[in-house]
Amino acid sequence: MKLSVIGCGYLGAVHAAAMASIGHEVVGIDVDDRKVASLSSGVAPFFEPGLQEILTAGLASGNLRFTTDISEARGAEVHFIGVGTPQQKDGHAADLTFVNAAVDGLLPHLAAGDVVAGKSTVPVGTAAALSPRIEAAGAVLVWNPEFLREGFAVTDTVDPDRLVVGIDANATGAEPAIEKIRSVYRPAVAKGTPFIVTDLATAELVKVAANAFLATKISFINAMAEIAEVTGADVTQLADAIGHDVRIGRRFLGAGIGFGGGCLPKDIRAFAARAEELGRRDSVGFLREVDAINLRRRERAAALVVDALGGSVVGKRVTVLGAAFKPYSDDIRDSPALDVAVRLRGLGADVTVTDPQAIENARRQHPQLTYVQDRDDALRNADAVIIVTEWDEYRRHLTPEHAGSLVAGRVIIDGRNCLDAVAWRAAGWSYHGMGRP
Ligand code: UDX
């Protein structure tokens, strides 16, 4: 099928390349000419495993191209909207400027029978508000939320665990529109991936509810970590024990410095803001607690370093392992890792940050920090080390003996509870986990 994808950021670039990889003819459209130039020349503008390969293959096959000219959306049967919905500068609600601009730009190029498929994460009610203009152009609006995880974005797009399509069932052309979406995702549908057809509001809510649930799960275990810290309990063993209950499950019970990234933090805030607009402030009031618990863990990690160094970090060399908000990503949006690094510098430490992928992005945002690409160089002469992004380079491939041969002081703070405390202690390190004795 001929598809257009409007917005070539994380979501859109991956979606465009992934759709080309399953045989569609795709044009990716973005207002940012640098991004378009980079994608057109076959260079992925961010680090995402597998993206480079499908981008190169898509361009070579002629199935994939990128442009800044929205009129090139003309002729596509399905137009995906994958622009960003960042947090508003002066509040917690989502900023819908880019969604509105994408729809405005697209309208003159729509043909009767076209499908506009919103993928961006939006406040519930957005699709219903956009729908009349799209219907007036003879096209149909569906909402088809995206659940991709950074680091697994290509797999999550080509082989998702579910497909959700919201539509106004009474809209003219609703049935053919659903069939078009089913055709877009034919390989996944053919292998039995759940394909859930629902109304527009439910589709919008599925996305924010999923992210709210995941954020709540992480903050729940981090709240338990706070209790463990005053009782001598071990939150990692607690998580293992409750995680055996299949109703609970062990995933997303990783206590540590908490969640960050371009989605969970802003999505729970936007959800709370939208609930308030709807007169249901109390219904998701707990999300404010979820956010507060999450932010407290960053503070706690910095405090652990201070305690471990005897009450002050002033003039102490602290090596921060990680800058990305999670491994397999160079994304530093709302990264708890960088937040901890900035806090430590604010407390007077001499901070050195290393990360396998995210240094360039981190440097742009926080030029005041010292960055060292090589892990071992970064560790040399450190008085304390804190691991804040659980890259394999730090979690699996760094032994306490090797690290011990580089540092000045064997003090390690495990901001992700990802190290073997017994092994590090046995090698003479003073080990401090989050919510662990
Ligand atoms: C998330 C959702 O998982 C995805 O479905 C949605 O489409 C976009 O938002 P992503 O932001 O890529 O994806 O990252 P995710 O893997 O969910 O991790 C989010 C944050 O939570 C990271 O900072 C991670 O380090 C942290 N996390 C995750 C924990 O602190 N503990 C855990 O147990 C799991």
Tab-separated table of N, CA, C and O in Angstrom, residues 110-223:
chain	number	residue	atom	x	y	z
A	110	LEU	N	-5.822	15.478	1.143
A	110	LEU	CA	-6.574	14.239	1.360
A	110	LEU	C	-7.539	13.986	0.206
A	110	LEU	O	-8.132	14.917	-0.332
A	111	ALA	N	-7.707	12.709	-0.125
A	111	ALA	CA	-8.701	12.334	-1.132
A	111	ALA	C	-9.807	11.539	-0.443
A	111	ALA	O	-9.585	10.971	0.635
A	112	ALA	N	-10.982	11.495	-1.056
A	112	ALA	CA	-12.092	10.742	-0.481
A	112	ALA	C	-11.667	9.284	-0.292
A	112	ALA	O	-11.015	8.706	-1.167
A	113	GLY	N	-11.981	8.741	0.868
A	113	GLY	CA	-11.646	7.345	1.141
A	113	GLY	C	-10.301	7.153	1.820
A	113	GLY	O	-9.984	6.060	2.294
A	114	ASP	N	-9.496	8.210	1.882
A	114	ASP	CA	-8.210	8.090	2.591
A	114	ASP	C	-8.473	7.840	4.072
A	114	ASP	O	-9.506	8.243	4.616
A	115	VAL	N	-7.502	7.223	4.716
A	115	VAL	CA	-7.584	7.016	6.163
A	115	VAL	C	-6.481	7.832	6.821
A	115	VAL	O	-5.325	7.774	6.384
A	116	VAL	N	-6.847	8.605	7.834
A	116	VAL	CA	-5.845	9.304	8.645
A	116	VAL	C	-5.752	8.514	9.950
A	116	VAL	O	-6.757	8.309	10.632
A	117	ALA	N	-4.550	8.024	10.251
A	117	ALA	CA	-4.377	7.171	11.429
A	117	ALA	C	-3.479	7.877	12.437
A	117	ALA	O	-2.271	8.009	12.218
A	118	GLY	N	-4.070	8.346	13.521
A	118	GLY	CA	-3.289	9.011	14.563
A	118	GLY	C	-2.519	7.980	15.370
A	118	GLY	O	-3.087	6.983	15.815
A	119	LYS	N	-1.219	8.203	15.532
A	119	LYS	CA	-0.418	7.311	16.380
A	119	LYS	C	0.117	8.036	17.614
A	119	LYS	O	0.502	7.398	18.587
A	120	SER	N	0.160	9.358	17.535
A	120	SER	CA	0.718	10.131	18.651
A	120	SER	C	-0.086	9.869	19.925
A	120	SER	O	-1.284	9.571	19.859
A	121	THR	N	0.585	10.017	21.076
A	121	THR	CA	-0.108	9.867	22.359
A	121	THR	C	-0.796	11.187	22.669
A	121	THR	O	-0.138	12.214	22.821
A	122	VAL	N	-2.128	11.159	22.729
A	122	VAL	CA	-2.882	12.413	22.891
A	122	VAL	C	-3.860	12.314	24.053
A	122	VAL	O	-4.263	11.217	24.438
A	123	PRO	N	-4.269	13.456	24.589
A	123	PRO	CA	-5.294	13.451	25.638
A	123	PRO	C	-6.613	12.912	25.074
A	123	PRO	O	-6.947	13.206	23.920
A	124	VAL	N	-7.299	12.128	25.885
A	124	VAL	CA	-8.561	11.553	25.418
A	124	VAL	C	-9.512	12.686	25.005
A	124	VAL	O	-9.644	13.684	25.701
A	125	GLY	N	-10.119	12.516	23.833
A	125	GLY	CA	-11.012	13.551	23.297
A	125	GLY	C	-10.402	14.276	22.109
A	125	GLY	O	-11.108	14.951	21.357
A	126	THR	N	-9.110	14.130	21.912
A	126	THR	CA	-8.439	14.832	20.813
A	126	THR	C	-8.961	14.363	19.457
A	126	THR	O	-9.262	15.175	18.576
A	127	ALA	N	-9.072	13.048	19.289
A	127	ALA	CA	-9.485	12.505	17.990
A	127	ALA	C	-10.892	12.984	17.640
A	127	ALA	O	-11.138	13.401	16.496
A	128	ALA	N	-11.791	12.949	18.621
A	128	ALA	CA	-13.165	13.381	18.338
A	128	ALA	C	-13.190	14.838	17.892
A	128	ALA	O	-13.985	15.230	17.038
A	129	ALA	N	-12.285	15.637	18.442
A	129	ALA	CA	-12.230	17.049	18.076
A	129	ALA	C	-11.664	17.240	16.659
A	129	ALA	O	-12.053	18.165	15.949
A	130	LEU	N	-10.756	16.358	16.253
A	130	LEU	CA	-10.137	16.489	14.923
A	130	LEU	C	-11.035	15.939	13.819
A	130	LEU	O	-10.953	16.359	12.658
A	131	SER	N	-11.856	14.979	14.194
A	131	SER	CA	-12.603	14.182	13.233
A	131	SER	C	-13.453	14.978	12.221
A	131	SER	O	-13.388	14.678	11.015
A	132	PRO	N	-14.245	15.985	12.641
A	132	PRO	CA	-15.120	16.648	11.667
A	132	PRO	C	-14.380	17.208	10.453
A	132	PRO	O	-14.842	17.076	9.315
A	133	ARG	N	-13.196	17.787	10.683
A	133	ARG	CA	-12.461	18.376	9.561
A	133	ARG	C	-11.985	17.285	8.594
A	133	ARG	O	-11.942	17.469	7.384
A	134	ILE	N	-11.594	16.165	9.166
A	134	ILE	CA	-11.101	15.075	8.319
A	134	ILE	C	-12.263	14.460	7.536
A	134	ILE	O	-12.153	14.176	6.347
A	135	GLU	N	-13.392	14.328	8.218
A	135	GLU	CA	-14.585	13.786	7.539
A	135	GLU	C	-15.057	14.724	6.434
A	135	GLU	O	-15.505	14.273	5.375
A	136	ALA	N	-14.928	16.029	6.690
A	136	ALA	CA	-15.360	17.006	5.677
A	136	ALA	C	-14.539	16.850	4.401
A	136	ALA	O	-15.001	17.184	3.309
A	137	ALA	N	-13.326	16.327	4.525
A	137	ALA	CA	-12.478	16.112	3.340
A	137	ALA	C	-12.771	14.746	2.704
A	137	ALA	O	-12.082	14.335	1.766
A	138	GLY	N	-13.750	14.036	3.271
A	138	GLY	CA	-14.123	12.729	2.707
A	138	GLY	C	-13.260	11.589	3.220
A	138	GLY	O	-13.365	10.446	2.759
A	139	ALA	N	-12.382	11.892	4.171
A	139	ALA	CA	-11.488	10.855	4.709
A	139	ALA	C	-12.022	10.363	6.059
A	139	ALA	O	-12.996	10.899	6.586
A	140	VAL	N	-11.388	9.336	6.596
A	140	VAL	CA	-11.831	8.748	7.868
A	140	VAL	C	-10.681	8.815	8.864
A	140	VAL	O	-9.537	8.522	8.516
A	141	LEU	N	-11.002	9.185	10.094
A	141	LEU	CA	-9.965	9.229	11.135
A	141	LEU	C	-10.045	7.976	12.003
A	141	LEU	O	-11.118	7.615	12.484
A	142	VAL	N	-8.900	7.327	12.185
A	142	VAL	CA	-8.824	6.245	13.175
A	142	VAL	C	-7.715	6.609	14.155
A	142	VAL	O	-6.844	7.420	13.842
A	143	TRP	N	-7.786	6.054	15.367
A	143	TRP	CA	-6.663	6.235	16.296
A	143	TRP	C	-6.017	4.892	16.533
A	143	TRP	O	-6.679	3.919	16.876
A	144	ASN	N	-4.727	4.855	16.292
A	144	ASN	CA	-3.984	3.588	16.271
A	144	ASN	C	-2.718	3.772	17.121
A	144	ASN	O	-1.633	3.944	16.606
A	145	PRO	N	-2.891	3.755	18.451
A	145	PRO	CA	-1.760	4.090	19.324
A	145	PRO	C	-0.571	3.150	19.149
A	145	PRO	O	-0.728	2.009	18.749
A	146	GLU	N	0.580	3.708	19.482
A	146	GLU	CA	1.845	2.994	19.314
A	146	GLU	C	2.373	2.636	20.698
A	146	GLU	O	2.375	3.478	21.587
A	147	PHE	N	2.833	1.412	20.846
A	147	PHE	CA	3.313	0.993	22.175
A	147	PHE	C	4.806	0.692	22.166
A	147	PHE	O	5.297	-0.032	23.024
A	148	LEU	N	5.521	1.228	21.173
A	148	LEU	CA	6.928	0.814	21.042
A	148	LEU	C	7.783	1.285	22.212
A	148	LEU	O	7.581	2.358	22.769
A	149	ARG	N	8.706	0.400	22.566
A	149	ARG	CA	9.700	0.735	23.595
A	149	ARG	C	10.983	1.127	22.883
A	149	ARG	O	11.393	0.455	21.942
A	150	GLU	N	11.625	2.177	23.334
A	150	GLU	CA	12.915	2.529	22.765
A	150	GLU	C	13.869	1.369	23.038
A	150	GLU	O	13.791	0.716	24.068
A	151	GLY	N	14.746	1.138	22.088
A	151	GLY	CA	15.661	0.009	22.214
A	151	GLY	C	15.092	-1.248	21.569
A	151	GLY	O	15.825	-2.146	21.184
A	152	PHE	N	13.759	-1.314	21.470
A	152	PHE	CA	13.095	-2.460	20.837
A	152	PHE	C	12.067	-1.949	19.825
A	152	PHE	O	11.103	-2.631	19.504
A	153	ALA	N	12.268	-0.724	19.374
A	153	ALA	CA	11.232	-0.034	18.600
A	153	ALA	C	10.918	-0.738	17.287
A	153	ALA	O	9.751	-0.811	16.887
A	154	VAL	N	11.947	-1.270	16.620
A	154	VAL	CA	11.712	-1.902	15.321
A	154	VAL	C	10.881	-3.172	15.503
A	154	VAL	O	9.845	-3.366	14.851
A	155	THR	N	11.298	-4.018	16.423
A	155	THR	CA	10.547	-5.258	16.696
A	155	THR	C	9.137	-4.946	17.163
A	155	THR	O	8.173	-5.584	16.733
A	156	ASP	N	9.018	-3.969	18.073
A	156	ASP	CA	7.690	-3.642	18.589
A	156	ASP	C	6.759	-3.127	17.485
A	156	ASP	O	5.542	-3.291	17.574
A	157	THR	N	7.328	-2.495	16.454
A	157	THR	CA	6.501	-1.969	15.361
A	157	THR	C	6.101	-3.074	14.382
A	157	THR	O	4.951	-3.163	13.968
A	158	VAL	N	7.069	-3.915	14.018
A	158	VAL	CA	6.787	-4.961	13.029
A	158	VAL	C	6.008	-6.114	13.659
A	158	VAL	O	5.165	-6.735	13.025
A	159	ASP	N	6.283	-6.366	14.928
A	159	ASP	CA	5.692	-7.535	15.591
A	159	ASP	C	5.147	-7.119	16.961
A	159	ASP	O	5.651	-7.546	17.992
A	160	PRO	N	4.106	-6.280	16.971
A	160	PRO	CA	3.609	-5.757	18.248
A	160	PRO	C	2.855	-6.826	19.045
A	160	PRO	O	2.458	-7.853	18.475
A	161	ASP	N	2.662	-6.588	20.347
A	161	ASP	CA	1.902	-7.595	21.106
A	161	ASP	C	0.398	-7.398	20.970
A	161	ASP	O	-0.374	-8.289	21.252
A	162	ARG	N	-0.017	-6.223	20.513
A	162	ARG	CA	-1.424	-6.017	20.162
A	162	ARG	C	-1.533	-4.817	19.239
A	162	ARG	O	-0.658	-3.957	19.242
A	163	LEU	N	-2.618	-4.806	18.461
A	163	LEU	CA	-2.908	-3.669	17.590
A	163	LEU	C	-4.246	-3.111	18.047
A	163	LEU	O	-5.199	-3.867	18.256
A	164	VAL	N	-4.306	-1.813	18.227
A	164	VAL	CA	-5.538	-1.175	18.696
A	164	VAL	C	-5.953	-0.133	17.660
A	164	VAL	O	-5.133	0.694	17.252
A	165	VAL	N	-7.191	-0.194	17.233
A	165	VAL	CA	-7.690	0.777	16.258
A	165	VAL	C	-9.010	1.349	16.751
A	165	VAL	O	-9.999	0.625	16.900
A	166	GLY	N	-8.998	2.643	17.008
A	166	GLY	CA	-10.225	3.314	17.438
A	166	GLY	C	-10.867	4.014	16.256
A	166	GLY	O	-10.164	4.566	15.403
A	167	ILE	N	-12.191	3.961	16.202
A	167	ILE	CA	-12.912	4.610	15.092
A	167	ILE	C	-14.324	4.951	15.546
A	167	ILE	O	-14.863	4.291	16.448
A	168	ASP	N	-14.885	5.973	14.931
A	168	ASP	CA	-16.290	6.267	15.152
A	168	ASP	C	-17.071	5.317	14.242
A	168	ASP	O	-17.072	5.479	13.015
A	169	ALA	N	-17.724	4.319	14.843
A	169	ALA	CA	-18.362	3.257	14.062
A	169	ALA	C	-19.431	3.794	13.120
A	169	ALA	O	-19.760	3.155	12.116
A	170	ASN	N	-19.963	4.992	13.430
A	170	ASN	CA	-21.015	5.546	12.572
A	170	ASN	C	-20.463	6.385	11.424
A	170	ASN	O	-21.224	6.870	10.583
A	171	ALA	N	-19.158	6.581	11.406
A	171	ALA	CA	-18.577	7.429	10.362
A	171	ALA	C	-18.738	6.759	8.997
A	171	ALA	O	-18.657	5.525	8.891
A	172	THR	N	-18.925	7.564	7.978
A	172	THR	CA	-19.007	7.023	6.613
A	172	THR	C	-17.657	6.394	6.274
A	172	THR	O	-16.613	6.989	6.527
A	173	GLY	N	-17.697	5.187	5.769
A	173	GLY	CA	-16.450	4.531	5.365
A	173	GLY	C	-15.701	3.884	6.515
A	173	GLY	O	-14.524	3.541	6.374
A	174	ALA	N	-16.368	3.677	7.665
A	174	ALA	CA	-15.689	3.089	8.824
A	174	ALA	C	-15.181	1.670	8.524
A	174	ALA	O	-14.017	1.355	8.791
A	175	GLU	N	-16.035	0.850	7.934
A	175	GLU	CA	-15.643	-0.543	7.668
A	175	GLU	C	-14.425	-0.647	6.745
A	175	GLU	O	-13.432	-1.277	7.086
A	176	PRO	N	-14.487	0.020	5.560
A	176	PRO	CA	-13.305	-0.045	4.682
A	176	PRO	C	-12.052	0.528	5.350
A	176	PRO	O	-10.938	0.042	5.101
A	177	ALA	N	-12.226	1.515	6.221
A	177	ALA	CA	-11.052	2.107	6.888
A	177	ALA	C	-10.379	1.066	7.787
A	177	ALA	O	-9.152	0.930	7.791
A	178	ILE	N	-11.195	0.328	8.529
A	178	ILE	CA	-10.637	-0.715	9.403
A	178	ILE	C	-9.923	-1.780	8.555
A	178	ILE	O	-8.837	-2.246	8.907
A	179	GLU	N	-10.538	-2.122	7.418
A	179	GLU	CA	-9.906	-3.134	6.552
A	179	GLU	C	-8.562	-2.635	6.019
A	179	GLU	O	-7.610	-3.396	5.891
A	180	LYS	N	-8.492	-1.330	5.725
A	180	LYS	CA	-7.208	-0.783	5.256
A	180	LYS	C	-6.139	-0.907	6.336
A	180	LYS	O	-4.997	-1.257	6.065
A	181	ILE	N	-6.521	-0.609	7.584
A	181	ILE	CA	-5.539	-0.708	8.675
A	181	ILE	C	-5.121	-2.171	8.871
A	181	ILE	O	-3.948	-2.474	9.077
A	182	ARG	N	-6.103	-3.056	8.737
A	182	ARG	CA	-5.777	-4.479	8.851
A	182	ARG	C	-4.767	-4.876	7.761
A	182	ARG	O	-3.832	-5.631	8.022
A	183	SER	N	-4.947	-4.333	6.544
A	183	SER	CA	-4.017	-4.655	5.453
A	183	SER	C	-2.628	-4.096	5.723
A	183	SER	O	-1.629	-4.726	5.395
A	184	VAL	N	-2.574	-2.892	6.304
A	184	VAL	CA	-1.265	-2.302	6.604
A	184	VAL	C	-0.459	-3.264	7.475
A	184	VAL	O	0.730	-3.488	7.251
A	185	TYR	N	-1.133	-3.830	8.466
A	185	TYR	CA	-0.436	-4.688	9.433
A	185	TYR	C	-0.596	-6.174	9.107
A	185	TYR	O	-0.548	-7.016	10.006
A	186	ARG	N	-0.780	-6.501	7.821
A	186	ARG	CA	-1.102	-7.869	7.455
A	186	ARG	C	-0.184	-8.929	8.070
A	186	ARG	O	-0.675	-9.921	8.602
A	187	PRO	N	1.152	-8.752	8.026
A	187	PRO	CA	1.996	-9.822	8.583
A	187	PRO	C	1.697	-10.096	10.061
A	187	PRO	O	1.626	-11.254	10.473
A	188	ALA	N	1.506	-9.043	10.847
A	188	ALA	CA	1.217	-9.240	12.273
A	188	ALA	C	-0.170	-9.849	12.458
A	188	ALA	O	-0.358	-10.777	13.259
A	189	VAL	N	-1.136	-9.353	11.682
A	189	VAL	CA	-2.510	-9.871	11.785
A	189	VAL	C	-2.521	-11.356	11.419
A	189	VAL	O	-3.150	-12.169	12.103
A	190	ALA	N	-1.773	-11.712	10.355
A	190	ALA	CA	-1.761	-13.099	9.886
A	190	ALA	C	-1.219	-14.048	10.939
A	190	ALA	O	-1.614	-15.209	11.001
A	191	LYS	N	-0.320	-13.554	11.782
A	191	LYS	CA	0.210	-14.472	12.794
A	191	LYS	C	-0.604	-14.454	14.085
A	191	LYS	O	-0.211	-15.025	15.095
A	192	GLY	N	-1.757	-13.808	14.028
A	192	GLY	CA	-2.689	-13.908	15.153
A	192	GLY	C	-2.542	-12.828	16.214
A	192	GLY	O	-3.092	-12.955	17.315
A	193	THR	N	-1.823	-11.749	15.913
A	193	THR	CA	-1.696	-10.642	16.871
A	193	THR	C	-3.090	-10.082	17.184
A	193	THR	O	-3.852	-9.799	16.255
A	194	PRO	N	-3.448	-9.939	18.453
A	194	PRO	CA	-4.767	-9.387	18.778
A	194	PRO	C	-4.985	-8.050	18.068
A	194	PRO	O	-4.110	-7.183	18.099
A	195	PHE	N	-6.124	-7.925	17.409
A	195	PHE	CA	-6.456	-6.721	16.640
A	195	PHE	C	-7.748	-6.184	17.249
A	195	PHE	O	-8.826	-6.727	17.031
A	196	ILE	N	-7.620	-5.154	18.047
A	196	ILE	CA	-8.751	-4.680	18.842
A	196	ILE	C	-9.364	-3.441	18.196
A	196	ILE	O	-8.706	-2.410	18.074
A	197	VAL	N	-10.612	-3.583	17.776
A	197	VAL	CA	-11.309	-2.440	17.173
A	197	VAL	C	-12.209	-1.837	18.246
A	197	VAL	O	-12.988	-2.542	18.891
A	198	THR	N	-12.089	-0.541	18.442
A	198	THR	CA	-12.835	0.106	19.511
A	198	THR	C	-13.209	1.527	19.091
A	198	THR	O	-13.023	1.905	17.938
A	199	ASP	N	-13.728	2.296	20.025
A	199	ASP	CA	-14.068	3.681	19.699
A	199	ASP	C	-12.834	4.569	19.871
A	199	ASP	O	-11.810	4.130	20.406
A	200	LEU	N	-12.937	5.801	19.427
A	200	LEU	CA	-11.774	6.697	19.454
A	200	LEU	C	-11.274	6.965	20.870
A	200	LEU	O	-10.069	6.912	21.141
A	201	ALA	N	-12.194	7.229	21.804
A	201	ALA	CA	-11.777	7.572	23.168
A	201	ALA	C	-11.052	6.400	23.832
A	201	ALA	O	-10.029	6.575	24.496
A	202	THR	N	-11.582	5.189	23.617
A	202	THR	CA	-10.935	4.024	24.240
A	202	THR	C	-9.525	3.847	23.682
A	202	THR	O	-8.575	3.590	24.430
A	203	ALA	N	-9.395	4.008	22.366
A	203	ALA	CA	-8.069	3.833	21.753
A	203	ALA	C	-7.066	4.836	22.336
A	203	ALA	O	-5.927	4.480	22.650
A	204	GLU	N	-7.518	6.071	22.497
A	204	GLU	CA	-6.609	7.082	23.076
A	204	GLU	C	-6.256	6.706	24.511
A	204	GLU	O	-5.104	6.829	24.945
A	205	LEU	N	-7.260	6.243	25.235
A	205	LEU	CA	-7.041	5.911	26.648
A	205	LEU	C	-6.179	4.674	26.847
A	205	LEU	O	-5.450	4.583	27.832
A	206	VAL	N	-6.268	3.720	25.911
A	206	VAL	CA	-5.468	2.492	26.047
A	206	VAL	C	-3.998	2.870	26.217
A	206	VAL	O	-3.293	2.340	27.072
A	207	LYS	N	-3.565	3.823	25.398
A	207	LYS	CA	-2.151	4.196	25.443
A	207	LYS	C	-1.781	4.853	26.773
A	207	LYS	O	-0.809	4.459	27.428
A	208	VAL	N	-2.545	5.843	27.183
A	208	VAL	CA	-2.163	6.536	28.420
A	208	VAL	C	-2.365	5.639	29.636
A	208	VAL	O	-1.594	5.698	30.597
A	209	ALA	N	-3.377	4.773	29.577
A	209	ALA	CA	-3.591	3.858	30.702
A	209	ALA	C	-2.423	2.878	30.821
A	209	ALA	O	-1.953	2.585	31.916
A	210	ALA	N	-1.950	2.378	29.669
A	210	ALA	CA	-0.828	1.431	29.696
A	210	ALA	C	0.402	2.099	30.309
A	210	ALA	O	1.059	1.532	31.191
A	211	ASN	N	0.701	3.309	29.866
A	211	ASN	CA	1.883	3.985	30.402
A	211	ASN	C	1.697	4.365	31.871
A	211	ASN	O	2.647	4.302	32.657
A	212	ALA	N	0.475	4.734	32.259
A	212	ALA	CA	0.217	5.060	33.661
A	212	ALA	C	0.409	3.808	34.523
A	212	ALA	O	0.968	3.868	35.625
A	213	PHE	N	-0.033	2.684	34.008
A	213	PHE	CA	0.113	1.432	34.768
A	213	PHE	C	1.590	1.078	34.954
A	213	PHE	O	2.029	0.747	36.057
A	214	LEU	N	2.353	1.174	33.867
A	214	LEU	CA	3.788	0.834	33.947
A	214	LEU	C	4.511	1.773	34.920
A	214	LEU	O	5.329	1.337	35.734
A	215	ALA	N	4.198	3.064	34.835
A	215	ALA	CA	4.838	4.037	35.734
A	215	ALA	C	4.458	3.735	37.185
A	215	ALA	O	5.297	3.804	38.090
A	216	THR	N	3.205	3.369	37.385
A	216	THR	CA	2.735	3.065	38.739
A	216	THR	C	3.449	1.831	39.287
A	216	THR	O	3.825	1.780	40.461
A	217	LYS	N	3.649	0.865	38.413
A	217	LYS	CA	4.324	-0.365	38.861
A	217	LYS	C	5.751	-0.042	39.318
A	217	LYS	O	6.195	-0.515	40.362
A	218	ILE	N	6.437	0.788	38.542
A	218	ILE	CA	7.812	1.151	38.916
A	218	ILE	C	7.803	1.954	40.219
A	218	ILE	O	8.598	1.705	41.129
A	219	SER	N	6.891	2.919	40.327
A	219	SER	CA	6.871	3.720	41.558
A	219	SER	C	6.405	2.908	42.752
A	219	SER	O	6.822	3.164	43.882
A	220	PHE	N	5.571	1.908	42.515
A	220	PHE	CA	5.162	1.046	43.631
A	220	PHE	C	6.394	0.378	44.238
A	220	PHE	O	6.613	0.429	45.448
A	221	ILE	N	7.221	-0.199	43.386
A	221	ILE	CA	8.377	-0.921	43.936
A	221	ILE	C	9.389	0.074	44.522
A	221	ILE	O	10.075	-0.224	45.500
A	222	ASN	N	9.445	1.278	43.957
A	222	ASN	CA	10.337	2.284	44.536
A	222	ASN	C	9.813	2.784	45.886
A	222	ASN	O	10.606	3.140	46.765
A	223	ALA	N	8.498	2.784	46.049
A	223	ALA	CA	7.937	3.122	47.362
A	223	ALA	C	8.324	2.028	48.369
A	223	ALA	O	8.683	2.321	49.520
